[in-house]
Amino acid sequence: MSQKQVSRDINTFSLWQQTSLIASTLIGVGVLTLPRTTSAKLYEAGWLAPLIGSFWVFLSVWMIAKLSDRFPGKTFIEYSPIVWGSAKHPRLGRWLSLPWVIGYLLFLYLSTAIVARVFGEVVVTSVLLDTPLEVIIITMFLLAQMLCMHEVDVLARINELLFPLILFPVLVIAIASFQKAEWNNMLPLYRVPGRALFEGIYETVYSFSGYEIMLIFYAYAHENQSKVKAGFYGIGIATFVYTLIVLAGIVVFGYEELQRVSWPTLELVKTTQVPGLILERLESAFLAVWVAAVFTTVANAYYAFVYGLRQLFNKGIQFQRIISAILFIPLFFIALWPQNIVDIFRASSYLGIISLYLNLGIPLLYLLVVFARGMGSKAKERKAGG
Amino acid sequence: MHGVRGPFFIGFSFPFLGTLSVHLYRKERIKGGRALSQFWKAWQRRKETLQSQSLNLHADKSMESVSDLILSEDVGENISLIREELGKCDDLVIRRFQNKDNKDCAIFFLDGMVDRNIISDFIIRYTTTTDVTYEGPATNELEATDSLRQVIRNILSGTAVLLVDGNSQAYLNNTRGWDRRSVEEPQTESVVRGPRDGFCETLCVNSALIRFRLKDPNLRVRHMVVGQRTQTDIYVMYIEGLAHQPIVEEVISRIEKINVDAVLESGYIEQLIQDRRWSPFPQIQNTERPDKVVANLLEGKVGILVDGTPFGLIAPAVFSQFYQSPEDYYERFYIATLIRFIRVISITIALLLPSLYIAFSSFHPEMIPSRLVIAMAAGRSTVPFPSLVEALFMELAIEILREASVRLPGPIGPTIGIVGALVVGEAAVSAGLVSPVMVIIVAVTTIGSFASPSYSAAIAIRMLRFPVMILAGMFGLYGIMLFLIVILVHLSSIKSFGVSYMSPLSPLNLLGMRDLFIRAPHHLMKTRPSMFHVHDKVRMREEDKP
């Protein structure tokens, strides 16, 4: 029986799909610790960190979008050999681009493991006390494997569907917690040296990583003009959510108290009471809904990784299905590598730094090379169907 | 017979030889993966040949087995030809008589499938009475053919075939007149406001029910015959200039590719042409209501009517339309919107309430308000099972009750439901087998699943309730969420004839949201939903408000 597509027009990512792809990838486990890490450096002004820290993220996503505009319909994996090679030596370009591509893919791979591990820790320590950590990680990986069985357009649609589900609880929690707010906790507005500001911004880096998947998925953008817009909307929503959560944490607890809890956002949920709601103690419900947020982070990064591998080896969907299942096995052991929660936070902070270099370095380097060689063209958009 | 089978043996052996020789010839250059894929292709081809072989075996015994002969001019010879083809058929009536010109005539029909009055009054009397000047039979539909296969097919579908000596043309008179059920109110989709007529088992009546609602000259009806043995008639209906032509062609080509021996209900067609055969969700809508088919034709979809069943099909279908009822458009939009929200809530309850109970009572008791948790614990104190077993046991009981009350004859059915629900439930609670809260939850869940307007979509929810209960018993709320994400990934991967199943929610279409959770007033829905790629977008052309 033929399963041919009746219409291929809808197979590109719309503006809203790109926006939700970026924002839902960004919003993940980082938000659970963000109030503590930023206020550790900036004290009362912790909420400034995500606001100011988003600046370089905007810059980076702008560069990624511009880079993608130069090679419309091509992913990072596909245009890398073109950037580094020439018509005469296509093989040379392939070899020269390999370090960047492999570095990028490796980063996606490792960040998947850390996100799954952090979420596993949260679930095991706060909700499912008797469940082994391994089970949570494995179930997260199985979900991501489910997604990797499908083509790219499914990825866009599932993000679009889950995004309101991610945004809604975090906004409700933040706004409902303002009932208990002690606004004096915010004062004095700013009293730290400039150096601390940079340290605070540095703490947000990990929470903001994840949009680098757009190096691949911008290839499917619906209209080429919407890439920058989608990037800015996505980052903007994430920045808003982060600022709101950090602000809520500071005004409810005060920065001293925030230092003494490992998952401040979860504590915020515990203390929050939504009037008229039958349920007491919302943290289990919040974490359950937060599975969606973590799923979009883990699965999007892993999908980008597997899809990148698929393109690197020039294979089809069958290869993607098999390789994603196989590569979960080493990933599981990588996720279990950090021995305790301090190790995990250290690892995630390292990953944050790597992401900073990667996300600013790769697009900048590529753009410089592209400008120097005067490359780039305007071609048609690409379809996500196959 | 041998000539027919010969090619299949060749077809059967050839792909193996072909791929094998290619494989040996280019052995050095072929990588492992390609050899594997070649093996795969050869395997697929072998499977196809075997399938077509067995289907042709069916065909040998069915209509195509009738030898494609031309009738002779001699009546006696023709009678023996037809007798030979139909074999020992005791309900075949052959009436021989002489007409006005004293020529031998024979009329063939199957007893019970024809209107005998037409045959006696308008065929035999007209052709035998000398004072009627009209030549030939006087039936409203008269065709002539000289093909034996055509004659046999027409006899089998209730036509009276008239043979006249000296003429190789056989007259095919439409005398179909078996007992049929009249147009009645639909059983599964009753509405408070709206037309009360539903489809019946006869194809022409069903298509007339659609025609008289939609007097559009652009309504196209394509006739197809599916089923080697049943030879079931199928009408594919669409509005030309409105429906997206590729969708229509896809529907028709998928129906054409069906190679099955029997089509007894439209469910056969539905299951054979849907995109994802392993999905629990229906991707083609079935309905008993002609007004629903018309409304969907007007949205650019394709209607499929199958002879012998009161269920018509609508393709393509999206997830949301299974939770909408035609009544939503007949009532004023406030109540329609409210009812849609109630349906969303009831579907959520039907899917999730038992598993939420399991999750709360065994994993997250801290979430339940403290007074309620004490009451629940008191109720559960005598229950010897974990809440998962308790819930599974009760849900199983309610499914048995539901199935039993469908099977039982009319007057007893509701009684059994009441006896089961009230007496057994009450007794189970007082025996300490289940907690009272559980009884409430099971009852509410069942009522919630009945609120869905479409039976086939409610089935999906009913089935999925059980895995989500087991996951809730394993991981609590986390398990429920895992399951929901799996379902959402699945739903967003489905496409029905190229239309995303979750549209207009994903891909997001803000104009489509007018008719999703809310039902906007008609004057705000001046354009048709765009997800079916309609060609005529405008539905209402009034410039100013009435």
Coordinates of N, CA and C in Angstrom, one line a residue, chain B residues 37 116 129 209 382 407 449 473:
Chain B
S37 N 20.2 -5.6 2.1 CA 19.0 -5.0 1.6 C 18.5 -5.7 0.4
R116 N -41.0 -9.9 -7.4 CA -41.7 -10.9 -8.3 C -42.8 -10.2 -9.2
T129 N -48.3 -10.5 -24.0 CA -49.6 -10.0 -24.4 C -49.5 -9.4 -25.8
L209 N -29.8 9.5 0.7 CA -29.8 10.3 1.9 C -28.8 11.5 1.9
T382 N -9.9 -2.3 55.2 CA -10.2 -3.7 55.1 C -9.8 -4.3 53.8
R407 N -24.5 -7.5 24.8 CA -24.9 -8.8 24.2 C -26.3 -9.2 24.6
S449 N -16.5 7.7 29.8 CA -16.1 7.1 28.5 C -17.4 7.0 27.6
G473 N 0.8 2.3 38.7 CA 1.1 1.4 39.8 C 2.6 1.2 39.9

